[in-house]
mmCIF file of C-alpha atoms in Angstrom:
data_model
loop_
_atom_site.group_PDB
_atom_site.id
_atom_site.type_symbol
_atom_site.label_atom_id
_atom_site.label_comp_id
_atom_site.label_asym_id
_atom_site.label_seq_id
_atom_site.Cartn_x
_atom_site.Cartn_y
_atom_site.Cartn_z
ATOM 1 C CA MET A 1 -143.988 -73.647 35.626
ATOM 2 C CA LEU A 2 -143.702 -75.742 32.092
ATOM 3 C CA VAL A 3 -140.199 -77.197 31.457
ATOM 4 C CA GLN A 4 -141.396 -79.128 28.064
ATOM 5 C CA THR A 5 -138.926 -82.145 27.138
ATOM 6 C CA VAL A 6 -137.478 -81.670 24.147
ATOM 7 C CA ASP A 7 -136.203 -83.937 21.198
ATOM 8 C CA TYR A 8 -132.773 -83.632 19.856
ATOM 9 C CA CYS A 9 -133.808 -85.257 16.831
ATOM 10 C CA ALA A 10 -136.495 -83.381 16.209
ATOM 11 C CA ASN A 11 -136.301 -81.161 13.828
ATOM 12 C CA ASP A 12 -137.974 -78.665 15.630
ATOM 13 C CA ALA A 13 -136.228 -78.824 18.803
ATOM 14 C CA PRO A 14 -134.635 -76.028 18.285
ATOM 15 C CA ALA A 15 -137.405 -73.858 18.236
ATOM 16 C CA ARG A 16 -138.502 -75.614 21.438
ATOM 17 C CA LEU A 17 -134.997 -75.173 23.558
ATOM 18 C CA ILE A 18 -135.005 -71.785 22.846
ATOM 19 C CA ALA A 19 -139.242 -71.204 24.368
ATOM 20 C CA SER A 20 -138.221 -73.386 27.277
ATOM 21 C CA LEU A 21 -135.959 -71.792 28.055
ATOM 22 C CA ARG A 22 -137.246 -68.487 27.593
ATOM 23 C CA GLU A 23 -139.800 -68.978 30.535
ATOM 24 C CA THR A 24 -138.240 -71.380 32.740
ATOM 25 C CA GLY A 25 -134.894 -70.804 31.820
ATOM 26 C CA PHE A 26 -134.457 -75.162 32.072
ATOM 27 C CA ALA A 27 -135.667 -77.350 29.989
ATOM 28 C CA VAL A 28 -135.065 -81.864 29.534
ATOM 29 C CA LEU A 29 -133.394 -82.547 26.288
ATOM 30 C CA VAL A 30 -134.092 -86.873 25.541
ATOM 31 C CA ARG A 31 -132.447 -88.034 22.881
ATOM 32 C CA HIS A 32 -129.159 -86.204 22.657
ATOM 33 C CA PRO A 33 -126.292 -87.808 22.192
ATOM 34 C CA LEU A 34 -124.911 -88.268 25.607
ATOM 35 C CA PRO A 35 -124.553 -92.509 26.397
ATOM 36 C CA VAL A 36 -126.240 -93.245 28.974
ATOM 37 C CA TRP A 37 -124.009 -96.428 29.713
ATOM 38 C CA LEU A 38 -121.251 -93.882 29.517
ATOM 39 C CA ILE A 39 -122.294 -91.873 32.300
ATOM 40 C CA ASP A 40 -123.525 -94.699 34.824
ATOM 41 C CA GLY A 41 -120.008 -95.671 34.690
ATOM 42 C CA ILE A 42 -118.858 -92.855 35.776
ATOM 43 C CA TYR A 43 -121.326 -92.438 38.591
ATOM 44 C CA ARG A 44 -119.995 -95.890 39.527
ATOM 45 C CA ASP A 45 -116.633 -95.321 39.740
ATOM 46 C CA TRP A 46 -116.011 -92.069 41.177
ATOM 47 C CA LEU A 47 -119.006 -93.039 44.281
ATOM 48 C CA ALA A 48 -116.258 -95.720 44.822
ATOM 49 C CA PHE A 49 -113.569 -91.987 44.404
ATOM 50 C CA PHE A 50 -115.536 -90.519 47.120
ATOM 51 C CA ASP A 51 -116.536 -93.459 49.444
ATOM 52 C CA GLY A 52 -112.244 -94.103 49.298
ATOM 53 C CA GLU A 53 -109.034 -92.453 51.345
ATOM 54 C CA ALA A 54 -107.545 -91.993 47.841
ATOM 55 C CA LYS A 55 -109.319 -88.324 47.551
ATOM 56 C CA ALA A 56 -107.880 -86.551 50.628
ATOM 57 C CA ASP A 57 -104.773 -86.895 48.392
ATOM 58 C CA TYR A 58 -106.436 -84.816 45.264
ATOM 59 C CA ARG A 59 -107.803 -81.366 48.058
ATOM 60 C CA PHE A 60 -108.853 -79.289 45.890
ATOM 61 C CA CYS A 61 -106.406 -76.035 45.193
ATOM 62 C CA PRO A 62 -108.077 -72.940 46.066
ATOM 63 C CA GLU A 63 -106.450 -70.360 42.574
ATOM 64 C CA LYS A 64 -107.321 -73.378 40.183
ATOM 65 C CA GLN A 65 -109.852 -73.832 42.076
ATOM 66 C CA ASP A 66 -109.269 -78.637 40.661
ATOM 67 C CA GLY A 67 -109.169 -80.928 42.503
ATOM 68 C CA TRP A 68 -111.936 -82.987 45.772
ATOM 69 C CA PHE A 69 -113.583 -80.634 47.079
ATOM 70 C CA PRO A 70 -114.271 -81.653 51.584
ATOM 71 C CA PRO A 71 -117.934 -81.307 51.893
ATOM 72 C CA SER A 72 -116.438 -79.152 55.293
ATOM 73 C CA VAL A 73 -115.401 -76.349 52.926
ATOM 74 C CA SER A 74 -118.489 -76.651 50.047
ATOM 75 C CA GLU A 75 -120.155 -73.795 49.221
ATOM 76 C CA THR A 76 -122.358 -72.038 50.928
ATOM 77 C CA ALA A 77 -125.349 -70.657 48.995
ATOM 78 C CA ARG A 78 -125.790 -67.095 48.916
ATOM 79 C CA GLY A 79 -128.043 -65.689 51.820
ATOM 80 C CA ARG A 80 -127.132 -68.920 53.390
ATOM 81 C CA SER A 81 -125.808 -69.071 56.439
ATOM 82 C CA VAL A 82 -125.148 -73.616 56.928
ATOM 83 C CA ARG A 83 -123.154 -75.103 53.674
ATOM 84 C CA ASP A 84 -124.761 -77.511 51.583
ATOM 85 C CA LEU A 85 -124.307 -81.615 52.408
ATOM 86 C CA LYS A 86 -122.778 -82.520 49.627
ATOM 87 C CA GLU A 87 -118.683 -83.212 48.351
ATOM 88 C CA PHE A 88 -117.399 -82.810 44.814
ATOM 89 C CA TYR A 89 -114.361 -82.378 41.952
ATOM 90 C CA HIS A 90 -113.498 -80.412 39.413
ATOM 91 C CA VAL A 91 -112.360 -82.048 36.667
ATOM 92 C CA TYR A 92 -110.447 -79.641 33.950
ATOM 93 C CA PRO A 93 -109.043 -81.993 30.838
ATOM 94 C CA TRP A 94 -105.301 -79.401 32.247
ATOM 95 C CA GLY A 95 -106.406 -79.811 36.078
ATOM 96 C CA ARG A 96 -105.270 -83.170 38.646
ATOM 97 C CA ILE A 97 -108.304 -86.200 37.946
ATOM 98 C CA PRO A 98 -106.889 -90.349 39.586
ATOM 99 C CA ALA A 99 -105.271 -92.362 36.857
ATOM 100 C CA GLY A 100 -108.383 -94.765 36.581
ATOM 101 C CA LEU A 101 -111.101 -92.483 36.727
ATOM 102 C CA ARG A 102 -109.859 -89.801 34.034
ATOM 103 C CA ARG A 103 -110.639 -91.964 31.317
ATOM 104 C CA ASP A 104 -113.996 -91.723 31.192
ATOM 105 C CA ALA A 105 -113.832 -88.547 32.836
ATOM 106 C CA LEU A 106 -112.191 -86.943 29.843
ATOM 107 C CA ALA A 107 -114.291 -88.471 27.834
ATOM 108 C CA TYR A 108 -117.240 -87.232 28.744
ATOM 109 C CA HIS A 109 -116.221 -83.880 28.845
ATOM 110 C CA GLY A 110 -115.005 -83.542 25.485
ATOM 111 C CA THR A 111 -118.734 -85.151 23.857
ATOM 112 C CA ALA A 112 -121.240 -82.794 26.878
ATOM 113 C CA THR A 113 -118.792 -79.570 25.675
ATOM 114 C CA ALA A 114 -119.312 -80.771 22.252
ATOM 115 C CA LEU A 115 -123.350 -80.489 22.681
ATOM 116 C CA ALA A 116 -123.109 -77.861 24.737
ATOM 117 C CA ALA A 117 -121.383 -75.829 22.045
ATOM 118 C CA GLU A 118 -123.911 -77.255 19.713
ATOM 119 C CA LEU A 119 -126.781 -76.851 21.797
ATOM 120 C CA LEU A 120 -125.400 -72.517 22.812
ATOM 121 C CA GLY A 121 -125.361 -72.253 18.656
ATOM 122 C CA TRP A 122 -128.731 -73.239 18.716
ATOM 123 C CA ILE A 123 -129.072 -70.160 21.792
ATOM 124 C CA GLU A 124 -126.809 -67.603 18.894
ATOM 125 C CA ASP A 125 -129.102 -68.246 15.861
ATOM 126 C CA ALA A 126 -132.218 -67.246 18.160
ATOM 127 C CA LEU A 127 -132.013 -64.426 19.797
ATOM 128 C CA PRO A 128 -133.397 -60.804 18.205
ATOM 129 C CA ALA A 129 -131.349 -58.829 16.702
ATOM 130 C CA GLU A 130 -131.100 -56.158 19.645
ATOM 131 C CA VAL A 131 -130.145 -58.182 21.949
ATOM 132 C CA ALA A 132 -127.118 -60.010 19.857
ATOM 133 C CA ALA A 133 -126.207 -56.423 19.174
ATOM 134 C CA GLY A 134 -126.083 -56.591 22.621
ATOM 135 C CA LEU A 135 -123.079 -58.960 23.140
ATOM 136 C CA SER A 136 -118.989 -58.186 22.825
ATOM 137 C CA GLU A 137 -118.855 -60.864 20.547
ATOM 138 C CA PRO A 138 -120.552 -64.090 18.868
ATOM 139 C CA LEU A 139 -121.563 -66.187 21.754
ATOM 140 C CA SER A 140 -119.660 -69.407 20.200
ATOM 141 C CA GLY A 141 -116.538 -66.973 19.708
ATOM 142 C CA MET A 142 -116.946 -66.709 23.964
ATOM 143 C CA ILE A 143 -115.726 -70.451 24.106
ATOM 144 C CA LYS A 144 -113.438 -70.938 21.601
ATOM 145 C CA ALA A 145 -109.872 -71.451 23.898
ATOM 146 C CA SER A 146 -112.088 -71.606 27.128
ATOM 147 C CA PRO A 147 -109.596 -73.731 29.664
ATOM 148 C CA ASN A 148 -112.380 -72.963 32.142
ATOM 149 C CA THR A 149 -115.049 -74.984 31.034
ATOM 150 C CA LEU A 150 -116.026 -77.557 34.943
ATOM 151 C CA LEU A 151 -117.331 -80.807 35.343
ATOM 152 C CA ARG A 152 -117.996 -81.198 38.212
ATOM 153 C CA VAL A 153 -118.516 -84.533 39.974
ATOM 154 C CA LEU A 154 -121.281 -84.339 42.848
ATOM 155 C CA ARG A 155 -121.623 -87.056 45.744
ATOM 156 C CA TYR A 156 -124.851 -85.560 48.087
ATOM 157 C CA PRO A 157 -123.448 -88.211 50.807
ATOM 158 C CA PRO A 158 -126.543 -89.592 53.117
ATOM 159 C CA LEU A 159 -127.685 -88.834 55.364
ATOM 160 C CA ALA A 160 -126.696 -89.171 59.229
ATOM 161 C CA GLY A 161 -129.527 -87.127 60.929
ATOM 162 C CA ASP A 162 -127.742 -84.830 62.381
ATOM 163 C CA GLU A 163 -126.832 -82.205 59.477
ATOM 164 C CA PRO A 164 -127.534 -78.880 60.994
ATOM 165 C CA PRO A 165 -130.344 -76.687 60.787
ATOM 166 C CA GLY A 166 -132.454 -75.890 57.605
ATOM 167 C CA ALA A 167 -129.222 -77.623 54.822
ATOM 168 C CA LEU A 168 -129.456 -79.223 52.696
ATOM 169 C CA ARG A 169 -127.981 -80.687 49.754
ATOM 170 C CA ALA A 170 -128.537 -78.257 47.198
ATOM 171 C CA ALA A 171 -129.499 -74.926 48.658
ATOM 172 C CA GLU A 172 -131.696 -71.920 46.339
ATOM 173 C CA HIS A 173 -129.075 -71.297 44.071
ATOM 174 C CA GLU A 174 -128.725 -70.250 40.238
ATOM 175 C CA ASP A 175 -125.465 -71.099 38.366
ATOM 176 C CA ILE A 176 -123.112 -69.248 37.456
ATOM 177 C CA ASN A 177 -121.863 -69.931 34.111
ATOM 178 C CA LEU A 178 -123.592 -69.864 30.450
ATOM 179 C CA ILE A 179 -125.977 -72.850 30.347
ATOM 180 C CA THR A 180 -125.293 -76.423 31.841
ATOM 181 C CA LEU A 181 -126.227 -79.571 30.960
ATOM 182 C CA LEU A 182 -126.683 -81.737 33.924
ATOM 183 C CA PRO A 183 -128.063 -85.287 32.655
ATOM 184 C CA ALA A 184 -130.200 -87.814 35.601
ATOM 185 C CA ALA A 185 -129.415 -88.315 38.886
ATOM 186 C CA SER A 186 -128.943 -91.028 40.212
ATOM 187 C CA ALA A 187 -131.842 -90.053 42.498
ATOM 188 C CA PRO A 188 -134.945 -87.086 42.443
ATOM 189 C CA GLY A 189 -133.782 -84.087 44.339
ATOM 190 C CA LEU A 190 -133.433 -81.664 41.321
ATOM 191 C CA GLU A 191 -136.492 -78.514 41.386
ATOM 192 C CA VAL A 192 -136.900 -75.296 39.849
ATOM 193 C CA ARG A 193 -138.346 -73.156 40.719
ATOM 194 C CA ASP A 194 -141.424 -70.331 39.147
ATOM 195 C CA ARG A 195 -141.813 -67.656 39.242
ATOM 196 C CA GLN A 196 -144.985 -67.302 41.872
ATOM 197 C CA GLY A 197 -141.738 -69.471 44.385
ATOM 198 C CA ARG A 198 -143.680 -72.568 44.104
ATOM 199 C CA TRP A 199 -140.870 -75.289 43.954
ATOM 200 C CA HIS A 200 -141.018 -77.766 40.575
ATOM 201 C CA ALA A 201 -139.331 -81.555 40.915
ATOM 202 C CA VAL A 202 -137.248 -82.033 37.408
ATOM 203 C CA PRO A 203 -137.297 -84.912 35.575
ATOM 204 C CA CYS A 204 -135.007 -88.246 36.668
ATOM 205 C CA ALA A 205 -135.416 -90.629 33.694
ATOM 206 C CA SER A 206 -132.474 -92.296 32.660
ATOM 207 C CA GLY A 207 -131.477 -91.030 29.679
ATOM 208 C CA ALA A 208 -133.150 -87.115 30.214
ATOM 209 C CA LEU A 209 -130.910 -84.078 29.792
ATOM 210 C CA VAL A 210 -131.556 -81.319 32.252
ATOM 211 C CA ILE A 211 -130.349 -77.544 30.358
ATOM 212 C CA ASN A 212 -130.390 -74.776 32.130
ATOM 213 C CA VAL A 213 -129.616 -71.031 31.644
ATOM 214 C CA GLY A 214 -127.165 -69.558 34.059
ATOM 215 C CA ASP A 215 -126.135 -65.948 35.113
ATOM 216 C CA MET A 216 -123.904 -64.901 32.838
ATOM 217 C CA LEU A 217 -126.116 -65.812 29.789
ATOM 218 C CA GLN A 218 -128.670 -63.753 31.488
ATOM 219 C CA GLU A 219 -125.938 -61.342 31.840
ATOM 220 C CA ALA A 220 -124.997 -61.066 28.719
ATOM 221 C CA THR A 221 -128.280 -61.214 27.235
ATOM 222 C CA ALA A 222 -129.946 -58.450 29.389
ATOM 223 C CA GLY A 223 -132.124 -60.741 31.328
ATOM 224 C CA TRP A 224 -133.314 -61.941 27.380
ATOM 225 C CA LEU A 225 -132.892 -65.552 29.258
ATOM 226 C CA PRO A 226 -133.014 -65.819 32.742
ATOM 227 C CA SER A 227 -131.492 -67.999 35.222
ATOM 228 C CA THR A 228 -133.557 -69.889 37.361
ATOM 229 C CA PRO A 229 -133.223 -70.890 40.518
ATOM 230 C CA HIS A 230 -133.147 -74.548 41.583
ATOM 231 C CA ARG A 231 -131.537 -76.529 44.637
ATOM 232 C CA VAL A 232 -131.133 -80.371 45.400
ATOM 233 C CA VAL A 233 -133.793 -80.999 49.125
ATOM 234 C CA ASN A 234 -133.194 -83.781 50.879
ATOM 235 C CA PRO A 235 -134.477 -86.973 51.133
ATOM 236 C CA VAL A 236 -136.560 -88.887 53.490
ATOM 237 C CA GLY A 237 -137.627 -92.414 54.356
ATOM 238 C CA ALA A 238 -135.143 -95.093 52.486
ATOM 239 C CA GLU A 239 -133.518 -92.883 50.027
ATOM 240 C CA ALA A 240 -132.647 -90.836 53.059
ATOM 241 C CA ALA A 241 -129.472 -93.244 53.894
ATOM 242 C CA GLN A 242 -128.523 -93.679 49.877
ATOM 243 C CA SER A 243 -125.613 -91.397 48.834
ATOM 244 C CA ARG A 244 -126.951 -89.174 45.186
ATOM 245 C CA ILE A 245 -124.441 -88.687 42.205
ATOM 246 C CA SER A 246 -124.604 -86.034 39.474
ATOM 247 C CA LEU A 247 -122.285 -84.598 36.972
ATOM 248 C CA PRO A 248 -123.430 -81.337 35.379
ATOM 249 C CA LEU A 249 -121.368 -79.483 32.848
ATOM 250 C CA PHE A 250 -120.400 -75.893 33.830
ATOM 251 C CA LEU A 251 -120.144 -74.187 30.083
ATOM 252 C CA HIS A 252 -118.188 -70.624 30.445
ATOM 253 C CA PRO A 253 -116.493 -68.456 28.485
ATOM 254 C CA ARG A 254 -112.927 -67.667 28.336
ATOM 255 C CA SER A 255 -112.493 -65.020 31.162
ATOM 256 C CA GLU A 256 -111.777 -62.318 29.452
ATOM 257 C CA VAL A 257 -115.139 -62.390 27.083
ATOM 258 C CA VAL A 258 -116.700 -59.283 28.606
ATOM 259 C CA LEU A 259 -120.480 -60.287 29.300
ATOM 260 C CA SER A 260 -121.766 -56.752 30.001
ATOM 261 C CA ALA A 261 -120.506 -53.045 31.664
ATOM 262 C CA ARG A 262 -120.335 -54.183 34.570
ATOM 263 C CA HIS A 263 -118.371 -58.131 33.967
ATOM 264 C CA THR A 264 -115.875 -59.833 32.205
ATOM 265 C CA ALA A 265 -116.685 -63.560 32.561
ATOM 266 C CA GLY A 266 -113.877 -63.747 34.880
ATOM 267 C CA SER A 267 -113.763 -61.046 36.799
ATOM 268 C CA TYR A 268 -117.802 -62.763 37.653
ATOM 269 C CA LEU A 269 -116.685 -66.081 37.671
ATOM 270 C CA ASP A 270 -114.053 -64.549 40.472
ATOM 271 C CA GLU A 271 -116.927 -62.420 42.786
ATOM 272 C CA ARG A 272 -119.583 -65.278 43.202
ATOM 273 C CA LEU A 273 -116.664 -67.985 44.503
ATOM 274 C CA ARG A 274 -115.786 -65.349 46.601
ATOM 275 C CA GLU A 275 -119.279 -65.401 47.786
ATOM 276 C CA LEU A 276 -120.094 -69.569 48.221
ATOM 277 C CA GLY A 277 -117.184 -69.976 50.372
ATOM 278 C CA VAL A 278 -114.419 -71.814 48.545
ATOM 279 C CA ARG A 279 -112.212 -68.476 47.289
ATOM 280 C CA ASN A 280 -110.892 -66.275 49.482
#
């Protein structure tokens, strides 16, 4: 499985990104404009937050979906019976954010959202005429003034050895949104499944930015771009005693955007959140 590494500054970057997304649903972007120092600081500061007690004051709102999701209510991937081994915080510009973490989180949310919009524009420009004609509106229009783009700060706690049988840090799943931007996590573990069912590790070098297609984009393009299963496997040895932090940005359309004859973005998101067990 060849997930291409694409130089953001190269003249052929858009074409190579689209080729990798078309083939695998994933690409790795390097020399991108997201500041590594900001990402590293967010990892450090949010790890301290997850290790503290103040997070209990920010327990998530089931309707708004902002705030801290403890391990006891973590997601259960579709088709699985045990929850993922993780906790996470949902950052929206309009939502609750701890005061000491707010500035950097919102700075990153804005910068990453702008890059995600640019990459979505690359995709929009590459769509075949028949695919573009099937959209309810251009991809760039779907995200204008959207309040739904989500920055998730994820913490996978150290493994204690008493985890439920079969539990993974993140079981096999696809993302819900249009595209995801994921800077290199604090430790390896991300794997992508190819069309033959084999799993492949995704590079985790500092400065790498993983881009992947979500289910909403697959739905809107009638499968022209594939949303590919991926997972985060449990570490072994000394790494099992360490937390893992990651920072996906999920680019979402406005809720009323029509994705297909079956779904608006709002109805699709609601259906998936219920499947994941984080909305009643």
